[in-house]
mmCIF file with all atom_site columns, C-alpha atoms in Angstrom:
data_model
loop_
_atom_site.group_PDB
_atom_site.id
_atom_site.type_symbol
_atom_site.label_atom_id
_atom_site.label_alt_id
_atom_site.label_comp_id
_atom_site.label_asym_id
_atom_site.label_entity_id
_atom_site.label_seq_id
_atom_site.pdbx_PDB_ins_code
_atom_site.Cartn_x
_atom_site.Cartn_y
_atom_site.Cartn_z
_atom_site.occupancy
_atom_site.B_iso_or_equiv
_atom_site.pdbx_formal_charge
_atom_site.auth_seq_id
_atom_site.auth_comp_id
_atom_site.auth_asym_id
_atom_site.auth_atom_id
_atom_site.pdbx_PDB_model_num
ATOM 1   C CA . SER A 1 1   ? 3.677   16.785  9.902   1.00 0.00 ? 1   SER A CA 1
ATOM 2   C CA . GLN A 1 2   ? 1.553   13.892  9.989   1.00 0.00 ? 2   GLN A CA 1
ATOM 3   C CA . THR A 1 3   ? 2.486   10.601  11.504  1.00 0.00 ? 3   THR A CA 1
ATOM 4   C CA . ILE A 1 4   ? 0.642   7.134   11.600  1.00 0.00 ? 4   ILE A CA 1
ATOM 5   C CA . HIS A 1 5   ? 1.280   4.614   14.427  1.00 0.00 ? 5   HIS A CA 1
ATOM 6   C CA . GLN A 1 6   ? 0.387   1.068   14.740  1.00 0.00 ? 6   GLN A CA 1
ATOM 7   C CA . TRP A 1 7   ? 0.748   -1.360  17.702  1.00 0.00 ? 7   TRP A CA 1
ATOM 8   C CA . PRO A 1 8   ? 1.549   -3.962  18.677  1.00 0.00 ? 8   PRO A CA 1
ATOM 9   C CA . ALA A 1 9   ? 4.537   -4.208  16.147  1.00 0.00 ? 9   ALA A CA 1
ATOM 10  C CA . THR A 1 10  ? 4.234   -8.011  16.495  1.00 0.00 ? 10  THR A CA 1
ATOM 11  C CA . LEU A 1 11  ? 1.906   -10.429 17.874  1.00 0.00 ? 11  LEU A CA 1
ATOM 12  C CA . VAL A 1 12  ? 1.518   -14.175 18.322  1.00 0.00 ? 12  VAL A CA 1
ATOM 13  C CA . GLN A 1 13  ? -1.774  -15.306 19.311  1.00 0.00 ? 13  GLN A CA 1
ATOM 14  C CA . PRO A 1 14  ? -3.412  -18.888 19.413  1.00 0.00 ? 14  PRO A CA 1
ATOM 15  C CA . VAL A 1 15  ? -6.213  -20.137 17.166  1.00 0.00 ? 15  VAL A CA 1
ATOM 16  C CA . GLY A 1 16  ? -9.557  -19.004 18.468  1.00 0.00 ? 16  GLY A CA 1
ATOM 17  C CA . SER A 1 17  ? -8.149  -15.955 20.572  1.00 0.00 ? 17  SER A CA 1
ATOM 18  C CA . PRO A 1 18  ? -9.568  -12.572 19.985  1.00 0.00 ? 18  PRO A CA 1
ATOM 19  C CA . LEU A 1 19  ? -7.667  -9.814  18.192  1.00 0.00 ? 19  LEU A CA 1
ATOM 20  C CA . SER A 1 20  ? -7.367  -6.005  18.485  1.00 0.00 ? 20  SER A CA 1
ATOM 21  C CA . LEU A 1 21  ? -4.839  -3.959  16.284  1.00 0.00 ? 21  LEU A CA 1
ATOM 22  C CA . GLU A 1 22  ? -4.917  -0.157  16.729  1.00 0.00 ? 22  GLU A CA 1
ATOM 23  C CA . CYS A 1 23  ? -3.902  2.578   14.404  1.00 0.00 ? 23  CYS A CA 1
ATOM 24  C CA . THR A 1 24  ? -3.839  6.226   15.070  1.00 0.00 ? 24  THR A CA 1
ATOM 25  C CA . VAL A 1 25  ? -3.079  9.338   12.898  1.00 0.00 ? 25  VAL A CA 1
ATOM 26  C CA . GLU A 1 26  ? -1.518  12.426  14.080  1.00 0.00 ? 26  GLU A CA 1
ATOM 27  C CA . GLY A 1 27  ? -1.382  15.853  12.388  1.00 0.00 ? 27  GLY A CA 1
ATOM 28  C CA . THR A 1 28  ? -4.437  15.605  10.073  1.00 0.00 ? 28  THR A CA 1
ATOM 29  C CA . SER A 1 29  ? -8.029  15.777  10.473  1.00 0.00 ? 29  SER A CA 1
ATOM 30  C CA . ASN A 1 30  ? -10.924 13.787  8.712   1.00 0.00 ? 30  ASN A CA 1
ATOM 31  C CA . PRO A 1 31  ? -8.541  11.287  7.007   1.00 0.00 ? 31  PRO A CA 1
ATOM 32  C CA . ASN A 1 32  ? -9.646  8.341   5.014   1.00 0.00 ? 32  ASN A CA 1
ATOM 33  C CA . LEU A 1 33  ? -8.352  5.266   6.761   1.00 0.00 ? 33  LEU A CA 1
ATOM 34  C CA . TYR A 1 34  ? -7.583  1.843   5.424   1.00 0.00 ? 34  TYR A CA 1
ATOM 35  C CA . TRP A 1 35  ? -6.536  -1.650  6.845   1.00 0.00 ? 35  TRP A CA 1
ATOM 36  C CA . TYR A 1 36  ? -4.591  -3.941  4.433   1.00 0.00 ? 36  TYR A CA 1
ATOM 37  C CA . ARG A 1 37  ? -3.341  -7.382  4.918   1.00 0.00 ? 37  ARG A CA 1
ATOM 38  C CA . GLN A 1 38  ? -0.300  -8.738  3.217   1.00 0.00 ? 38  GLN A CA 1
ATOM 39  C CA . ALA A 1 39  ? 0.119   -12.366 3.286   1.00 0.00 ? 39  ALA A CA 1
ATOM 40  C CA . ALA A 1 40  ? 3.830   -13.900 2.848   1.00 0.00 ? 40  ALA A CA 1
ATOM 41  C CA . GLY A 1 41  ? 5.243   -13.295 -0.472  1.00 0.00 ? 41  GLY A CA 1
ATOM 42  C CA . ARG A 1 42  ? 1.962   -11.500 -1.640  1.00 0.00 ? 42  ARG A CA 1
ATOM 43  C CA . GLY A 1 43  ? 0.445   -8.118  -2.531  1.00 0.00 ? 43  GLY A CA 1
ATOM 44  C CA . LEU A 1 44  ? -1.689  -6.029  -0.352  1.00 0.00 ? 44  LEU A CA 1
ATOM 45  C CA . GLN A 1 45  ? -5.418  -6.878  0.011   1.00 0.00 ? 45  GLN A CA 1
ATOM 46  C CA . LEU A 1 46  ? -7.578  -4.049  1.230   1.00 0.00 ? 46  LEU A CA 1
ATOM 47  C CA . LEU A 1 47  ? -9.656  -5.252  3.971   1.00 0.00 ? 47  LEU A CA 1
ATOM 48  C CA . PHE A 1 48  ? -11.560 -2.058  5.237   1.00 0.00 ? 48  PHE A CA 1
ATOM 49  C CA . TYR A 1 49  ? -11.772 1.636   4.507   1.00 0.00 ? 49  TYR A CA 1
ATOM 50  C CA . SER A 1 50  ? -13.282 4.535   6.540   1.00 0.00 ? 50  SER A CA 1
ATOM 51  C CA . ILE A 1 51  ? -14.275 7.999   5.236   1.00 0.00 ? 51  ILE A CA 1
ATOM 52  C CA . GLY A 1 52  ? -15.494 9.066   8.584   1.00 0.00 ? 52  GLY A CA 1
ATOM 53  C CA . ILE A 1 53  ? -16.326 8.123   12.191  1.00 0.00 ? 53  ILE A CA 1
ATOM 54  C CA . ASP A 1 54  ? -18.464 4.899   12.199  1.00 0.00 ? 54  ASP A CA 1
ATOM 55  C CA . GLN A 1 55  ? -18.435 4.905   8.449   1.00 0.00 ? 55  GLN A CA 1
ATOM 56  C CA . ILE A 1 56  ? -16.810 1.665   7.478   1.00 0.00 ? 56  ILE A CA 1
ATOM 57  C CA . SER A 1 57  ? -16.748 -0.429  4.191   1.00 0.00 ? 57  SER A CA 1
ATOM 58  C CA . SER A 1 58  ? -15.577 -4.065  3.987   1.00 0.00 ? 58  SER A CA 1
ATOM 59  C CA . GLU A 1 59  ? -13.877 -4.975  0.813   1.00 0.00 ? 59  GLU A CA 1
ATOM 60  C CA . VAL A 1 60  ? -13.893 -8.779  1.383   1.00 0.00 ? 60  VAL A CA 1
ATOM 61  C CA . PRO A 1 61  ? -15.853 -11.005 3.484   1.00 0.00 ? 61  PRO A CA 1
ATOM 62  C CA . GLN A 1 62  ? -13.690 -12.473 6.236   1.00 0.00 ? 62  GLN A CA 1
ATOM 63  C CA . ASN A 1 63  ? -13.333 -13.366 9.998   1.00 0.00 ? 63  ASN A CA 1
ATOM 64  C CA . LEU A 1 64  ? -12.398 -9.520  10.814  1.00 0.00 ? 64  LEU A CA 1
ATOM 65  C CA . SER A 1 65  ? -14.126 -6.425  11.795  1.00 0.00 ? 65  SER A CA 1
ATOM 66  C CA . ALA A 1 66  ? -13.134 -2.783  11.952  1.00 0.00 ? 66  ALA A CA 1
ATOM 67  C CA . SER A 1 67  ? -14.203 0.214   13.966  1.00 0.00 ? 67  SER A CA 1
ATOM 68  C CA . ARG A 1 68  ? -13.476 3.966   13.975  1.00 0.00 ? 68  ARG A CA 1
ATOM 69  C CA . PRO A 1 69  ? -14.367 5.124   17.455  1.00 0.00 ? 69  PRO A CA 1
ATOM 70  C CA . GLN A 1 70  ? -12.528 8.504   16.789  1.00 0.00 ? 70  GLN A CA 1
ATOM 71  C CA . ASP A 1 71  ? -11.619 10.551  13.973  1.00 0.00 ? 71  ASP A CA 1
ATOM 72  C CA . ARG A 1 72  ? -8.034  9.393   13.838  1.00 0.00 ? 72  ARG A CA 1
ATOM 73  C CA . GLN A 1 73  ? -8.428  6.131   15.408  1.00 0.00 ? 73  GLN A CA 1
ATOM 74  C CA . PHE A 1 74  ? -8.794  2.806   13.377  1.00 0.00 ? 74  PHE A CA 1
ATOM 75  C CA . ILE A 1 75  ? -9.130  -0.547  15.007  1.00 0.00 ? 75  ILE A CA 1
ATOM 76  C CA . LEU A 1 76  ? -9.041  -3.979  13.384  1.00 0.00 ? 76  LEU A CA 1
ATOM 77  C CA . SER A 1 77  ? -10.467 -6.801  15.512  1.00 0.00 ? 77  SER A CA 1
ATOM 78  C CA . SER A 1 78  ? -11.486 -10.490 15.564  1.00 0.00 ? 78  SER A CA 1
ATOM 79  C CA . LYS A 1 79  ? -13.389 -12.521 17.813  1.00 0.00 ? 79  LYS A CA 1
ATOM 80  C CA . LYS A 1 80  ? -11.906 -15.759 17.062  1.00 0.00 ? 80  LYS A CA 1
ATOM 81  C CA . LEU A 1 81  ? -8.589  -15.835 15.017  1.00 0.00 ? 81  LEU A CA 1
ATOM 82  C CA . LEU A 1 82  ? -8.078  -18.497 12.487  1.00 0.00 ? 82  LEU A CA 1
ATOM 83  C CA . LEU A 1 83  ? -4.742  -19.817 11.115  1.00 0.00 ? 83  LEU A CA 1
ATOM 84  C CA . SER A 1 84  ? -5.351  -17.955 7.857   1.00 0.00 ? 84  SER A CA 1
ATOM 85  C CA . ASP A 1 85  ? -5.434  -14.637 9.512   1.00 0.00 ? 85  ASP A CA 1
ATOM 86  C CA . SER A 1 86  ? -1.787  -14.666 9.903   1.00 0.00 ? 86  SER A CA 1
ATOM 87  C CA . GLY A 1 87  ? -0.021  -11.937 7.910   1.00 0.00 ? 87  GLY A CA 1
ATOM 88  C CA . PHE A 1 88  ? 1.173   -8.453  8.014   1.00 0.00 ? 88  PHE A CA 1
ATOM 89  C CA . TYR A 1 89  ? -1.411  -5.854  8.754   1.00 0.00 ? 89  TYR A CA 1
ATOM 90  C CA . LEU A 1 90  ? -0.902  -2.289  7.492   1.00 0.00 ? 90  LEU A CA 1
ATOM 91  C CA . CYS A 1 91  ? -2.923  0.736   8.310   1.00 0.00 ? 91  CYS A CA 1
ATOM 92  C CA . ALA A 1 92  ? -2.921  3.655   5.932   1.00 0.00 ? 92  ALA A CA 1
ATOM 93  C CA . TRP A 1 93  ? -4.400  7.089   5.638   1.00 0.00 ? 93  TRP A CA 1
ATOM 94  C CA . SER A 1 94  ? -5.099  9.515   2.833   1.00 0.00 ? 94  SER A CA 1
ATOM 95  C CA . VAL A 1 95  ? -6.443  13.092  2.705   1.00 0.00 ? 95  VAL A CA 1
ATOM 96  C CA . GLY A 1 96  ? -10.396 12.956  2.984   1.00 0.00 ? 96  GLY A CA 1
ATOM 97  C CA . ARG A 1 97  ? -13.252 14.783  1.373   1.00 0.00 ? 97  ARG A CA 1
ATOM 98  C CA . THR A 1 98  ? -11.348 16.470  -1.527  1.00 0.00 ? 98  THR A CA 1
ATOM 99  C CA . SER A 1 99  ? -12.701 16.773  -4.981  1.00 0.00 ? 99  SER A CA 1
ATOM 100 C CA . GLY A 1 100 ? -9.601  15.981  -6.927  1.00 0.00 ? 100 GLY A CA 1
ATOM 101 C CA . GLY A 1 101 ? -5.965  15.777  -7.001  1.00 0.00 ? 101 GLY A CA 1
ATOM 102 C CA . ASN A 1 102 ? -3.460  13.091  -6.009  1.00 0.00 ? 102 ASN A CA 1
ATOM 103 C CA . LYS A 1 103 ? -4.665  11.060  -2.997  1.00 0.00 ? 103 LYS A CA 1
ATOM 104 C CA . GLU A 1 104 ? -1.637  9.044   -2.160  1.00 0.00 ? 104 GLU A CA 1
ATOM 105 C CA . GLN A 1 105 ? -1.871  6.792   0.918   1.00 0.00 ? 105 GLN A CA 1
ATOM 106 C CA . PHE A 1 106 ? 0.482   6.854   3.685   1.00 0.00 ? 106 PHE A CA 1
ATOM 107 C CA . PHE A 1 107 ? 1.269   3.828   5.412   1.00 0.00 ? 107 PHE A CA 1
ATOM 108 C CA . GLY A 1 108 ? 1.993   2.902   9.042   1.00 0.00 ? 108 GLY A CA 1
ATOM 109 C CA . PRO A 1 109 ? 4.887   0.454   10.051  1.00 0.00 ? 109 PRO A CA 1
ATOM 110 C CA . GLY A 1 110 ? 2.525   -2.538  10.126  1.00 0.00 ? 110 GLY A CA 1
ATOM 111 C CA . THR A 1 111 ? 1.822   -5.415  12.587  1.00 0.00 ? 111 THR A CA 1
ATOM 112 C CA . ARG A 1 112 ? 3.006   -8.832  11.987  1.00 0.00 ? 112 ARG A CA 1
ATOM 113 C CA . LEU A 1 113 ? 0.384   -11.435 13.397  1.00 0.00 ? 113 LEU A CA 1
ATOM 114 C CA . THR A 1 114 ? 1.181   -14.922 13.672  1.00 0.00 ? 114 THR A CA 1
ATOM 115 C CA . VAL A 1 115 ? -1.785  -17.232 14.615  1.00 0.00 ? 115 VAL A CA 1
ATOM 116 C CA . LEU A 1 116 ? -0.484  -20.625 15.826  1.00 0.00 ? 116 LEU A CA 1
ATOM 117 C CA . GLY B 2 1   ? -12.215 -6.353  -13.082 1.00 0.00 ? 1   GLY B CA 1
ATOM 118 C CA . GLU B 2 2   ? -9.346  -4.353  -11.805 1.00 0.00 ? 2   GLU B CA 1
ATOM 119 C CA . ASP B 2 3   ? -5.936  -6.081  -11.811 1.00 0.00 ? 3   ASP B CA 1
ATOM 120 C CA . VAL B 2 4   ? -2.296  -4.923  -11.609 1.00 0.00 ? 4   VAL B CA 1
ATOM 121 C CA . GLU B 2 5   ? 0.415   -7.248  -12.405 1.00 0.00 ? 5   GLU B CA 1
ATOM 122 C CA . GLN B 2 6   ? 4.218   -7.345  -11.962 1.00 0.00 ? 6   GLN B CA 1
ATOM 123 C CA . SER B 2 7   ? 7.034   -9.796  -12.270 1.00 0.00 ? 7   SER B CA 1
ATOM 124 C CA . LEU B 2 8   ? 7.858   -11.128 -8.760  1.00 0.00 ? 8   LEU B CA 1
ATOM 125 C CA . PHE B 2 9   ? 11.722  -11.039 -8.861  1.00 0.00 ? 9   PHE B CA 1
ATOM 126 C CA . LEU B 2 10  ? 14.583  -8.898  -10.389 1.00 0.00 ? 10  LEU B CA 1
ATOM 127 C CA . SER B 2 11  ? 18.255  -9.273  -9.711  1.00 0.00 ? 11  SER B CA 1
ATOM 128 C CA . VAL B 2 12  ? 20.758  -6.696  -10.814 1.00 0.00 ? 12  VAL B CA 1
ATOM 129 C CA . ARG B 2 13  ? 24.235  -5.637  -10.311 1.00 0.00 ? 13  ARG B CA 1
ATOM 130 C CA . GLU B 2 14  ? 25.191  -2.727  -8.213  1.00 0.00 ? 14  GLU B CA 1
ATOM 131 C CA . GLY B 2 15  ? 25.634  0.314   -10.258 1.00 0.00 ? 15  GLY B CA 1
ATOM 132 C CA . ASP B 2 16  ? 23.500  -0.883  -13.106 1.00 0.00 ? 16  ASP B CA 1
ATOM 133 C CA . SER B 2 17  ? 20.079  0.363   -13.851 1.00 0.00 ? 17  SER B CA 1
ATOM 134 C CA . SER B 2 18  ? 17.042  -1.545  -12.862 1.00 0.00 ? 18  SER B CA 1
ATOM 135 C CA . VAL B 2 19  ? 13.661  -1.493  -14.669 1.00 0.00 ? 19  VAL B CA 1
ATOM 136 C CA . ILE B 2 20  ? 10.552  -2.659  -12.855 1.00 0.00 ? 20  ILE B CA 1
ATOM 137 C CA . ASN B 2 21  ? 7.410   -3.261  -15.126 1.00 0.00 ? 21  ASN B CA 1
ATOM 138 C CA . CYS B 2 22  ? 3.821   -3.222  -14.310 1.00 0.00 ? 22  CYS B CA 1
ATOM 139 C CA . THR B 2 23  ? 0.673   -3.654  -16.084 1.00 0.00 ? 23  THR B CA 1
ATOM 140 C CA . TYR B 2 24  ? -2.720  -2.588  -15.114 1.00 0.00 ? 24  TYR B CA 1
ATOM 141 C CA . THR B 2 25  ? -6.339  -2.893  -16.597 1.00 0.00 ? 25  THR B CA 1
ATOM 142 C CA . ASP B 2 26  ? -8.442  -0.002  -15.074 1.00 0.00 ? 26  ASP B CA 1
ATOM 143 C CA . SER B 2 27  ? -8.465  2.587   -17.775 1.00 0.00 ? 27  SER B CA 1
ATOM 144 C CA . SER B 2 28  ? -10.204 5.088   -15.440 1.00 0.00 ? 28  SER B CA 1
ATOM 145 C CA . SER B 2 29  ? -7.162  5.157   -13.166 1.00 0.00 ? 29  SER B CA 1
ATOM 146 C CA . THR B 2 30  ? -6.062  8.781   -12.312 1.00 0.00 ? 30  THR B CA 1
ATOM 147 C CA . TYR B 2 31  ? -2.787  8.330   -10.788 1.00 0.00 ? 31  TYR B CA 1
ATOM 148 C CA . LEU B 2 32  ? -0.302  5.514   -10.836 1.00 0.00 ? 32  LEU B CA 1
ATOM 149 C CA . TYR B 2 33  ? 2.166   4.907   -7.801  1.00 0.00 ? 33  TYR B CA 1
ATOM 150 C CA . TRP B 2 34  ? 5.222   3.159   -6.985  1.00 0.00 ? 34  TRP B CA 1
ATOM 151 C CA . TYR B 2 35  ? 5.980   2.167   -3.413  1.00 0.00 ? 35  TYR B CA 1
ATOM 152 C CA . LYS B 2 36  ? 8.885   0.676   -1.691  1.00 0.00 ? 36  LYS B CA 1
ATOM 153 C CA . GLN B 2 37  ? 8.794   -1.792  1.196   1.00 0.00 ? 37  GLN B CA 1
ATOM 154 C CA . GLU B 2 38  ? 11.839  -2.703  3.029   1.00 0.00 ? 38  GLU B CA 1
ATOM 155 C CA . PRO B 2 39  ? 12.004  -5.790  5.167   1.00 0.00 ? 39  PRO B CA 1
ATOM 156 C CA . GLY B 2 40  ? 9.544   -5.818  8.114   1.00 0.00 ? 40  GLY B CA 1
ATOM 157 C CA . ALA B 2 41  ? 8.550   -2.258  7.276   1.00 0.00 ? 41  ALA B CA 1
ATOM 158 C CA . GLY B 2 42  ? 5.521   -0.443  5.977   1.00 0.00 ? 42  GLY B CA 1
ATOM 159 C CA . LEU B 2 43  ? 5.243   1.029   2.530   1.00 0.00 ? 43  LEU B CA 1
ATOM 160 C CA . GLN B 2 44  ? 6.984   4.181   1.357   1.00 0.00 ? 44  GLN B CA 1
ATOM 161 C CA . LEU B 2 45  ? 5.741   6.230   -1.375  1.00 0.00 ? 45  LEU B CA 1
ATOM 162 C CA . LEU B 2 46  ? 8.579   6.711   -3.992  1.00 0.00 ? 46  LEU B CA 1
ATOM 163 C CA . THR B 2 47  ? 6.945   8.492   -6.660  1.00 0.00 ? 47  THR B CA 1
ATOM 164 C CA . TYR B 2 48  ? 3.613   8.857   -8.684  1.00 0.00 ? 48  TYR B CA 1
ATOM 165 C CA . ILE B 2 49  ? 2.365   9.877   -12.051 1.00 0.00 ? 49  ILE B CA 1
ATOM 166 C CA . PHE B 2 50  ? -0.789  11.639  -13.272 1.00 0.00 ? 50  PHE B CA 1
ATOM 167 C CA . SER B 2 51  ? -2.389  9.409   -16.029 1.00 0.00 ? 51  SER B CA 1
ATOM 168 C CA . ASN B 2 52  ? -2.227  12.096  -18.574 1.00 0.00 ? 52  ASN B CA 1
ATOM 169 C CA . MET B 2 53  ? 1.758   12.272  -18.394 1.00 0.00 ? 53  MET B CA 1
ATOM 170 C CA . ASP B 2 54  ? 3.993   9.859   -20.173 1.00 0.00 ? 54  ASP B CA 1
ATOM 171 C CA . MET B 2 55  ? 7.244   10.382  -18.072 1.00 0.00 ? 55  MET B CA 1
ATOM 172 C CA . LYS B 2 56  ? 8.407   11.549  -14.827 1.00 0.00 ? 56  LYS B CA 1
ATOM 173 C CA . GLN B 2 57  ? 11.708  11.932  -13.575 1.00 0.00 ? 57  GLN B CA 1
ATOM 174 C CA . ASP B 2 58  ? 13.007  12.367  -9.902  1.00 0.00 ? 58  ASP B CA 1
ATOM 175 C CA . GLN B 2 59  ? 16.681  12.100  -9.516  1.00 0.00 ? 59  GLN B CA 1
ATOM 176 C CA . ARG B 2 60  ? 17.388  8.462   -10.009 1.00 0.00 ? 60  ARG B CA 1
ATOM 177 C CA . LEU B 2 61  ? 13.984  7.400   -10.557 1.00 0.00 ? 61  LEU B CA 1
ATOM 178 C CA . THR B 2 62  ? 12.302  7.663   -14.058 1.00 0.00 ? 62  THR B CA 1
ATOM 179 C CA . VAL B 2 63  ? 8.593   6.563   -14.366 1.00 0.00 ? 63  VAL B CA 1
ATOM 180 C CA . LEU B 2 64  ? 7.265   5.874   -17.969 1.00 0.00 ? 64  LEU B CA 1
ATOM 181 C CA . LEU B 2 65  ? 3.622   5.459   -18.732 1.00 0.00 ? 65  LEU B CA 1
ATOM 182 C CA . ASN B 2 66  ? 2.132   3.933   -21.820 1.00 0.00 ? 66  ASN B CA 1
ATOM 183 C CA . LYS B 2 67  ? -1.424  4.592   -21.296 1.00 0.00 ? 67  LYS B CA 1
ATOM 184 C CA . LYS B 2 68  ? -2.593  2.975   -24.476 1.00 0.00 ? 68  LYS B CA 1
ATOM 185 C CA . ASP B 2 69  ? -0.988  -0.224  -23.384 1.00 0.00 ? 69  ASP B CA 1
ATOM 186 C CA . LYS B 2 70  ? -1.614  0.360   -19.887 1.00 0.00 ? 70  LYS B CA 1
ATOM 187 C CA . HIS B 2 71  ? 1.978   -0.212  -18.881 1.00 0.00 ? 71  HIS B CA 1
ATOM 188 C CA . LEU B 2 72  ? 4.124   1.311   -16.315 1.00 0.00 ? 72  LEU B CA 1
ATOM 189 C CA . SER B 2 73  ? 7.715   1.046   -15.650 1.00 0.00 ? 73  SER B CA 1
ATOM 190 C CA . LEU B 2 74  ? 10.132  2.386   -12.805 1.00 0.00 ? 74  LEU B CA 1
ATOM 191 C CA . ARG B 2 75  ? 13.651  2.750   -13.802 1.00 0.00 ? 75  ARG B CA 1
ATOM 192 C CA . ILE B 2 76  ? 16.228  3.093   -10.994 1.00 0.00 ? 76  ILE B CA 1
ATOM 193 C CA . ALA B 2 77  ? 19.693  4.547   -12.361 1.00 0.00 ? 77  ALA B CA 1
ATOM 194 C CA . ASP B 2 78  ? 22.764  3.649   -10.594 1.00 0.00 ? 78  ASP B CA 1
ATOM 195 C CA . THR B 2 79  ? 21.308  0.963   -8.491  1.00 0.00 ? 79  THR B CA 1
ATOM 196 C CA . GLN B 2 80  ? 22.692  0.555   -4.925  1.00 0.00 ? 80  GLN B CA 1
ATOM 197 C CA . THR B 2 81  ? 22.567  -2.211  -2.289  1.00 0.00 ? 81  THR B CA 1
ATOM 198 C CA . GLY B 2 82  ? 20.172  0.155   -0.425  1.00 0.00 ? 82  GLY B CA 1
ATOM 199 C CA . ASP B 2 83  ? 17.525  -0.154  -3.290  1.00 0.00 ? 83  ASP B CA 1
ATOM 200 C CA . SER B 2 84  ? 16.957  -3.852  -2.394  1.00 0.00 ? 84  SER B CA 1
ATOM 201 C CA . ALA B 2 85  ? 13.429  -4.043  -1.396  1.00 0.00 ? 85  ALA B CA 1
ATOM 202 C CA . ILE B 2 86  ? 9.988   -5.006  -2.730  1.00 0.00 ? 86  ILE B CA 1
ATOM 203 C CA . TYR B 2 87  ? 8.569   -2.436  -5.188  1.00 0.00 ? 87  TYR B CA 1
ATOM 204 C CA . PHE B 2 88  ? 4.761   -2.166  -5.486  1.00 0.00 ? 88  PHE B CA 1
ATOM 205 C CA . CYS B 2 89  ? 2.834   -0.708  -8.325  1.00 0.00 ? 89  CYS B CA 1
ATOM 206 C CA . ALA B 2 90  ? -0.617  0.618   -7.657  1.00 0.00 ? 90  ALA B CA 1
ATOM 207 C CA . GLU B 2 91  ? -3.232  2.347   -9.693  1.00 0.00 ? 91  GLU B CA 1
ATOM 208 C CA . GLY B 2 92  ? -5.412  4.801   -8.104  1.00 0.00 ? 92  GLY B CA 1
ATOM 209 C CA . SER B 2 93  ? -9.086  5.944   -8.731  1.00 0.00 ? 93  SER B CA 1
ATOM 210 C CA . LEU B 2 94  ? -11.868 7.726   -6.839  1.00 0.00 ? 94  LEU B CA 1
ATOM 211 C CA . SER B 2 95  ? -14.481 5.268   -5.692  1.00 0.00 ? 95  SER B CA 1
ATOM 212 C CA . GLY B 2 96  ? -17.267 6.086   -3.236  1.00 0.00 ? 96  GLY B CA 1
ATOM 213 C CA . GLY B 2 97  ? -15.383 9.109   -1.780  1.00 0.00 ? 97  GLY B CA 1
ATOM 214 C CA . TYR B 2 98  ? -12.139 7.504   -1.052  1.00 0.00 ? 98  TYR B CA 1
ATOM 215 C CA . ASN B 2 99  ? -8.801  6.814   -3.052  1.00 0.00 ? 99  ASN B CA 1
ATOM 216 C CA . LYS B 2 100 ? -8.958  3.326   -4.046  1.00 0.00 ? 100 LYS B CA 1
ATOM 217 C CA . LEU B 2 101 ? -5.665  1.730   -4.738  1.00 0.00 ? 101 LEU B CA 1
ATOM 218 C CA . ILE B 2 102 ? -5.245  -1.552  -6.268  1.00 0.00 ? 102 ILE B CA 1
ATOM 219 C CA . PHE B 2 103 ? -1.774  -2.980  -5.616  1.00 0.00 ? 103 PHE B CA 1
ATOM 220 C CA . GLY B 2 104 ? 0.382   -5.527  -7.612  1.00 0.00 ? 104 GLY B CA 1
ATOM 221 C CA . ALA B 2 105 ? 1.814   -8.437  -5.799  1.00 0.00 ? 105 ALA B CA 1
ATOM 222 C CA . GLY B 2 106 ? 5.182   -6.630  -5.658  1.00 0.00 ? 106 GLY B CA 1
ATOM 223 C CA . THR B 2 107 ? 8.506   -7.046  -7.324  1.00 0.00 ? 107 THR B CA 1
ATOM 224 C CA . ARG B 2 108 ? 11.490  -8.184  -5.034  1.00 0.00 ? 108 ARG B CA 1
ATOM 225 C CA . LEU B 2 109 ? 14.740  -6.301  -6.287  1.00 0.00 ? 109 LEU B CA 1
ATOM 226 C CA . ALA B 2 110 ? 17.920  -7.757  -5.313  1.00 0.00 ? 110 ALA B CA 1
ATOM 227 C CA . VAL B 2 111 ? 21.077  -5.888  -5.769  1.00 0.00 ? 111 VAL B CA 1
ATOM 228 C CA . HIS B 2 112 ? 24.492  -7.873  -5.896  1.00 0.00 ? 112 HIS B CA 1
ATOM 229 C CA . PRO B 2 113 ? 28.089  -6.427  -5.936  1.00 0.00 ? 113 PRO B CA 1
#
């Protein structure tokens, strides 16, 4: 069966510090991968998605970047955190490279980031 | 542009039915989803419906889709305290080789005795 992991679970960082959040998927190959941010009391905002290694698209301009060094590893980074980067970050995967059918997304447990 | 709207709060008595409503704008949506988020956790897929269906039932859950009005609802029968959570509606469509999901802001369901 497939599983998705995220770490760390919680993180408190000072403004201006770097960030690295990691997401890994097990039990599937060539998944599509996604990073979302959920601000307090709000819905999910798609930040990045990836359909393959080194194939990453950004949905919104921001202070963050993403990388996919391996097929089942997705990393969210920042060089200098802002207060507005605080939130709950969710990684998700879906079956990739299919021509049709339901493509639900499966979510990881999330990382709660607080920038002080 | 694409948009999904939900009411933010719903309070029900234990044992009653809950109905969570959602409206969406993208007529090309192929699937519509309901996700559940418990406090401090990720999202769990509850159910989904294909856009050419108008109803889907899965145990205590009933999804109704009015494609003409772009209205989706989730009914939870015999609501329990364990159903207290945030429920997200999402519309899905293929875009650039990936499954693009647009989420609503979520409806917080509170179940009281």
